[in-house]
Tab-separated table of C-alpha atoms and ligand atoms in Angstrom:
chain	number	residue	atom	x	y	z
P	268	MET	CA	-4.100	-26.530	19.156
P	269	ASN	CA	-1.576	-27.794	15.721
P	270	PRO	CA	-0.395	-23.919	15.272
P	271	LYS	CA	-1.069	-24.372	11.443
P	272	LEU	CA	-4.685	-25.188	11.920
P	273	ILE	CA	-5.120	-21.508	13.555
P	274	ASN	CA	-3.921	-19.502	10.585
P	275	ILE	CA	-7.317	-21.452	7.989
P	276	ILE	CA	-10.215	-21.045	11.413
P	277	PRO	CA	-12.448	-18.079	10.111
P	278	MET	CA	-13.760	-15.251	11.701
P	279	ASP	CA	-15.449	-15.679	14.562
P	280	LEU	CA	-18.576	-13.279	14.809
P	281	LYS	CA	-16.808	-10.873	18.130
P	282	GLU	CA	-13.617	-10.975	15.400
P	283	GLN	CA	-16.376	-9.358	12.497
P	284	GLN	CA	-17.616	-7.191	14.949
P	285	ILE	CA	-14.738	-5.866	15.752
P	286	VAL	CA	-13.549	-5.511	12.144
P	287	ASP	CA	-16.561	-4.124	11.186
P	288	GLN	CA	-16.299	-1.162	14.169
P	289	THR	CA	-12.529	-0.743	12.773
P	290	ARG	CA	-13.821	0.377	9.384
P	291	ASN	CA	-16.205	3.046	10.826
P	292	PHE	CA	-13.441	4.387	12.629
P	293	VAL	CA	-10.723	4.584	9.644
P	294	GLU	CA	-13.589	5.854	7.289
P	295	LYS	CA	-14.301	8.733	10.393
P	296	GLN	CA	-10.313	9.339	10.632
P	297	LEU	CA	-9.984	9.711	7.140
P	298	VAL	CA	-13.121	12.023	6.254
P	299	ASP	CA	-10.718	14.582	4.296
P	300	ALA	CA	-7.510	13.210	4.026
P	301	GLU	CA	-5.816	13.951	1.125
P	302	GLY	CA	-6.271	11.784	-2.147
P	303	GLY	CA	-3.826	9.197	-2.340
P	304	HIS	CA	-4.412	7.733	0.586
P	305	ASP	CA	-8.307	8.870	1.750
P	306	TRP	CA	-11.047	5.895	2.547
P	307	TRP	CA	-10.721	4.630	-0.655
P	308	HIS	CA	-6.940	3.567	-0.942
P	309	ILE	CA	-7.470	1.765	1.845
P	310	TYR	CA	-11.090	0.465	0.764
P	311	ARG	CA	-8.993	-1.132	-1.954
P	312	VAL	CA	-5.481	-2.386	-0.060
P	313	TRP	CA	-8.622	-3.963	3.021
P	314	LYS	CA	-10.109	-5.909	-0.380
P	315	THR	CA	-6.979	-7.096	-1.935
P	316	ALA	CA	-5.404	-7.941	0.925
P	317	VAL	CA	-8.300	-9.914	2.695
P	318	ARG	CA	-7.742	-11.891	-1.952
P	319	ILE	CA	-4.290	-12.247	-0.512
P	320	GLY	CA	-4.865	-13.321	2.477
P	321	LYS	CA	-7.674	-16.037	1.949
P	322	GLU	CA	-4.717	-17.293	-0.627
P	323	GLU	CA	-2.218	-17.825	1.427
P	324	LYS	CA	-3.816	-18.864	4.022
P	325	ALA	CA	-2.799	-16.263	6.950
P	326	ASP	CA	-4.173	-14.643	9.901
P	327	LEU	CA	-8.203	-12.779	8.135
P	328	PHE	CA	-8.584	-10.935	12.698
P	329	VAL	CA	-4.981	-9.882	11.872
P	330	ILE	CA	-4.936	-9.076	8.034
P	331	ASN	CA	-7.993	-7.369	8.459
P	332	LEU	CA	-6.989	-5.147	11.342
P	333	ALA	CA	-4.071	-4.546	9.671
P	334	ALA	CA	-5.003	-3.734	6.067
P	335	LEU	CA	-7.519	-1.323	7.936
P	336	LEU	CA	-5.623	0.798	10.160
P	337	HIS	CA	-2.069	0.659	8.274
P	338	ASP	CA	-2.583	4.318	6.629
P	339	ILE	CA	-3.807	6.050	9.920
P	340	ALA	CA	-1.487	8.356	10.927
P	341	ASP	CA	1.064	9.182	7.344
P	342	ALA	CA	4.073	9.992	9.292
P	343	LYS	CA	4.543	12.583	5.812
P	344	PHE	CA	2.223	14.496	7.456
P	345	HIS	CA	3.431	14.243	11.172
P	346	ASN	CA	5.822	15.836	10.605
P	347	GLY	CA	8.026	12.437	10.634
P	348	ASN	CA	6.790	10.981	13.200
P	349	GLU	CA	6.511	7.461	12.470
P	350	GLU	CA	5.407	6.209	15.819
P	351	ILE	CA	2.032	8.208	15.335
P	352	GLY	CA	0.440	5.666	13.233
P	353	PRO	CA	1.516	2.407	15.585
P	354	GLN	CA	0.699	4.510	18.570
P	355	ARG	CA	-2.680	4.886	17.675
P	356	ALA	CA	-3.535	1.880	15.815
P	357	THR	CA	-2.599	0.590	19.358
P	358	GLU	CA	-4.879	3.173	21.313
P	359	PHE	CA	-8.159	2.241	19.255
P	360	LEU	CA	-7.912	-1.914	19.301
P	361	THR	CA	-7.782	-1.973	22.334
P	362	SER	CA	-9.839	-0.534	23.733
P	363	LEU	CA	-11.510	-3.033	21.643
P	364	SER	CA	-9.712	-5.482	24.433
P	365	VAL	CA	-7.902	-6.954	21.302
P	366	ASN	CA	-4.867	-9.386	23.554
P	367	ALA	CA	-2.083	-7.622	23.287
P	368	MET	CA	0.085	-10.338	21.095
P	369	THR	CA	-2.400	-9.239	17.788
P	370	VAL	CA	-2.213	-5.836	18.951
P	371	GLU	CA	1.161	-6.081	19.064
P	372	HIS	CA	2.173	-7.850	15.779
P	373	ILE	CA	-0.433	-4.986	13.631
P	374	THR	CA	1.329	-2.526	15.173
P	375	GLN	CA	4.710	-3.742	13.834
P	376	ILE	CA	2.805	-4.078	11.032
P	377	ILE	CA	2.051	-0.949	10.561
P	378	ARG	CA	5.581	0.107	11.874
P	379	TYR	CA	7.060	-1.606	8.896
P	380	VAL	CA	4.892	-1.705	5.777
P	381	SER	CA	6.460	1.292	4.234
P	382	PHE	CA	7.765	1.423	0.780
P	383	LYS	CA	10.191	4.530	1.698
P	384	ASN	CA	12.056	2.131	4.153
P	385	ARG	CA	12.941	-0.891	1.315
P	386	HIS	CA	16.714	-0.562	1.891
P	387	GLU	CA	16.934	-1.702	4.658
P	388	GLN	CA	16.760	-4.597	6.289
P	389	PRO	CA	13.366	-4.377	8.661
P	390	PRO	CA	14.080	-5.847	12.534
P	391	PHE	CA	10.332	-7.271	11.732
P	392	VAL	CA	8.796	-9.943	9.188
P	393	SER	CA	5.317	-12.035	9.639
P	394	LYS	CA	2.872	-13.469	6.068
P	395	GLU	CA	0.595	-10.611	7.185
P	396	LEU	CA	3.039	-8.269	7.229
P	397	GLN	CA	4.102	-9.064	3.556
P	398	ILE	CA	0.899	-9.478	2.397
P	399	ILE	CA	0.084	-6.225	3.727
P	400	GLN	CA	2.901	-4.855	1.601
P	401	ASP	CA	1.992	-6.241	-1.388
P	402	ALA	CA	-1.828	-4.756	-1.422
P	403	ASP	CA	-0.955	-1.521	-0.643
P	404	ARG	CA	2.729	-1.713	-3.701
P	405	LEU	CA	-0.469	-3.802	-5.884
P	406	ASP	CA	-2.318	0.189	-5.243
P	407	ALA	CA	0.346	2.261	-6.981
P	408	ILE	CA	0.519	-0.047	-9.818
P	409	GLY	CA	-1.792	-1.355	-12.874
P	410	ALA	CA	-4.951	1.041	-13.925
P	411	ILE	CA	-5.247	2.454	-9.709
P	412	GLY	CA	-1.683	3.022	-9.909
P	413	VAL	CA	-1.699	5.097	-13.678
P	414	ALA	CA	-5.022	7.057	-12.186
P	415	ARG	CA	-2.895	8.165	-8.811
P	416	ALA	CA	0.371	8.524	-10.286
P	417	PHE	CA	-1.275	11.549	-12.552
P	418	ASN	CA	-3.022	13.284	-9.792
P	419	TYR	CA	-0.250	13.464	-7.274
P	420	GLY	CA	1.663	14.969	-10.180
P	421	GLY	CA	-1.338	17.348	-10.459
P	422	PHE	CA	-1.781	17.865	-7.535
P	423	LYS	CA	2.468	18.697	-6.651
P	424	GLY	CA	1.916	20.609	-10.426
P	425	ARG	CA	4.329	18.676	-12.490
P	426	SER	CA	3.946	17.858	-15.872
P	427	LEU	CA	2.435	14.814	-17.713
P	428	TYR	CA	5.819	14.070	-19.434
P	429	ASP	CA	8.767	15.953	-21.258
P	430	PRO	CA	11.632	13.972	-22.885
P	431	SER	CA	14.583	16.108	-22.187
P	432	ILE	CA	14.165	15.215	-18.651
P	433	PRO	CA	15.030	10.892	-18.158
P	434	PRO	CA	14.091	9.794	-15.211
P	435	ASN	CA	16.796	8.047	-12.179
P	436	PRO	CA	15.999	5.071	-10.469
P	437	GLU	CA	19.236	5.224	-8.822
P	438	GLN	CA	17.968	8.211	-6.847
P	439	SER	CA	18.645	8.482	-2.928
P	440	LYS	CA	15.639	8.738	-0.581
P	441	ALA	CA	15.840	13.118	-0.157
P	442	GLU	CA	16.310	13.258	-3.730
P	443	TYR	CA	12.810	10.574	-4.648
P	444	LYS	CA	10.767	13.254	-1.799
P	445	ALA	CA	12.540	16.074	-3.753
P	446	THR	CA	12.430	15.717	-7.320
P	447	GLN	CA	10.653	18.114	-9.992
P	448	ALA	CA	10.230	15.353	-12.529
P	449	PRO	CA	7.699	14.739	-14.690
P	450	THR	CA	4.843	11.868	-13.668
P	451	ILE	CA	6.227	9.808	-16.552
P	452	ASN	CA	8.990	9.206	-14.727
P	453	HIS	CA	7.626	7.554	-11.332
P	454	PHE	CA	6.455	4.634	-13.960
P	455	TYR	CA	9.805	4.389	-13.597
P	456	GLU	CA	11.376	5.474	-10.376
P	457	LYS	CA	9.157	3.376	-8.922
P	458	LEU	CA	5.946	1.940	-10.666
P	459	LEU	CA	7.743	-0.830	-12.600
P	460	LEU	CA	10.172	-1.982	-9.816
P	461	LEU	CA	6.846	-3.215	-7.228
P	462	LYS	CA	6.301	-6.318	-9.433
P	463	ASP	CA	9.443	-7.194	-8.338
P	464	MET	CA	9.580	-6.774	-4.762
P	465	MET	CA	6.070	-8.060	-4.359
P	466	ASN	CA	6.954	-10.470	-0.732
P	467	THR	CA	3.932	-13.684	-2.032
P	468	PRO	CA	2.962	-15.872	-4.671
P	469	THR	CA	-0.809	-14.328	-4.658
P	470	GLY	CA	1.072	-10.835	-4.868
P	471	LYS	CA	3.523	-11.713	-7.424
P	472	ARG	CA	0.779	-13.358	-9.908
P	473	MET	CA	-1.617	-9.777	-9.218
P	474	ALA	CA	0.945	-7.434	-10.271
P	475	GLU	CA	2.353	-9.261	-13.144
P	476	GLU	CA	-0.838	-8.948	-15.311
P	477	ARG	CA	-1.290	-4.827	-13.379
P	478	HIS	CA	2.519	-4.696	-14.638
P	479	ARG	CA	1.706	-5.633	-18.515
P	480	PHE	CA	-1.325	-2.786	-18.805
P	481	MET	CA	1.503	-0.156	-17.209
P	482	GLU	CA	3.257	-1.273	-19.880
P	483	SER	CA	0.887	-1.135	-22.317
P	484	PHE	CA	-0.096	1.976	-21.193
P	485	LEU	CA	2.735	3.663	-21.807
P	486	GLN	CA	3.988	2.387	-25.431
P	487	GLN	CA	0.030	4.020	-26.700
P	488	PHE	CA	1.174	7.029	-24.819
P	489	TYR	CA	4.626	7.897	-26.240
P	490	GLY	CA	2.709	6.698	-29.767
P	491	GLU	CA	0.180	9.160	-29.324
P	492	TRP	CA	3.034	11.510	-27.982
P	493	GLU	CA	4.294	11.493	-31.773
P	494	GLY	CA	1.082	11.480	-33.432
P	495	LYS	CA	1.574	7.905	-34.234
P	496	ARG	CA	-1.769	6.142	-32.470
J	111	LIG	P1	3.127	5.259	-0.091
J	111	LIG	O1	2.048	5.641	0.616
J	111	LIG	O2	2.879	4.183	-0.676
J	111	LIG	O3	4.707	5.294	0.381
J	111	LIG	P2	3.879	7.670	-1.169
J	111	LIG	O4	2.888	8.481	-0.535
J	111	LIG	O5	4.809	8.160	-1.933
J	111	LIG	O6	3.242	6.125	-1.345
J	111	LIG	O7	2.491	7.581	-3.068
J	111	LIG	C1	1.102	7.916	-2.967
J	111	LIG	C2	0.719	7.204	-4.193
J	111	LIG	O8	0.888	9.019	-5.726
J	111	LIG	C3	1.169	6.247	-4.715
J	111	LIG	O9	0.056	5.478	-6.155
J	111	LIG	C4	2.348	7.498	-5.551
J	111	LIG	O10	2.308	6.078	-7.229
J	111	LIG	C5	2.658	8.556	-6.432
J	111	LIG	N1	3.111	8.955	-6.475
J	111	LIG	C6	4.427	8.841	-5.625
J	111	LIG	N2	5.351	9.911	-5.520
J	111	LIG	C7	5.183	11.050	-7.504
J	111	LIG	C8	5.606	10.842	-7.747
J	111	LIG	N3	6.974	11.313	-8.216
J	111	LIG	N4	4.788	11.075	-9.665
J	111	LIG	C9	3.596	10.979	-8.853
J	111	LIG	N5	3.268	9.857	-8.410
J	111	LIG	C10	3.991	10.060	-7.246
J	112	LIG	NI1	-0.874	2.868	1.615
């Protein structure tokens, strides 16, 4: 078959059933996950990834499964073990008789999707990985991004804003993890940088709109801070 055609064939019934089973599995796995990576984060990344996947004519079976499984076992909650997620995904998908090549592709996506590897060149690239990465990053910006940032900051006991503590966008991986800076700084250290890290044209377009929203949020915030708005 012409390899170009494979990508635009919609999922068949069996694939749709596997996606439904995966959705149920992930939703159960994440019942007591913390706020930033709960089922609803997965849900949003999933919907966004499928939308981008359709526009970019990607393999929608891979997109559905990888989006659903991309955070099933975050390394930061497993003593930094980055292999638990890929391992669980492999076991689960193999139990549903998904073919080995597809399983391998999905586990590679789970392995390389994380933002924290941004300074390293990933040894694996595919259009589907790029799309899941875009969808995951999009969930950190825009209105949802603002909500998640303040939710995370509150959880960590951080202040909203402190004009005497400037943001530090050049920080190392260790500094980034250890920071006690106010939540507003996170916009300059990560959230406003994401727009330029999008991989796909559709991801870029969506990121631009969400980026503008954050900029206007910040303008309003500083205005209100000084009693000017
Ligand atoms: P990911 O799993 O996408 O790599 P993180 O676990 O670092 O992201 O963050 C989860 C959510 O919490 C994201 O929306 C992120 O923007 C937010 N977050 C992470 N670090 C901070 C921080 N220092 N201040 C505010 N929000 C943060
Ligand atoms: Ni995620």
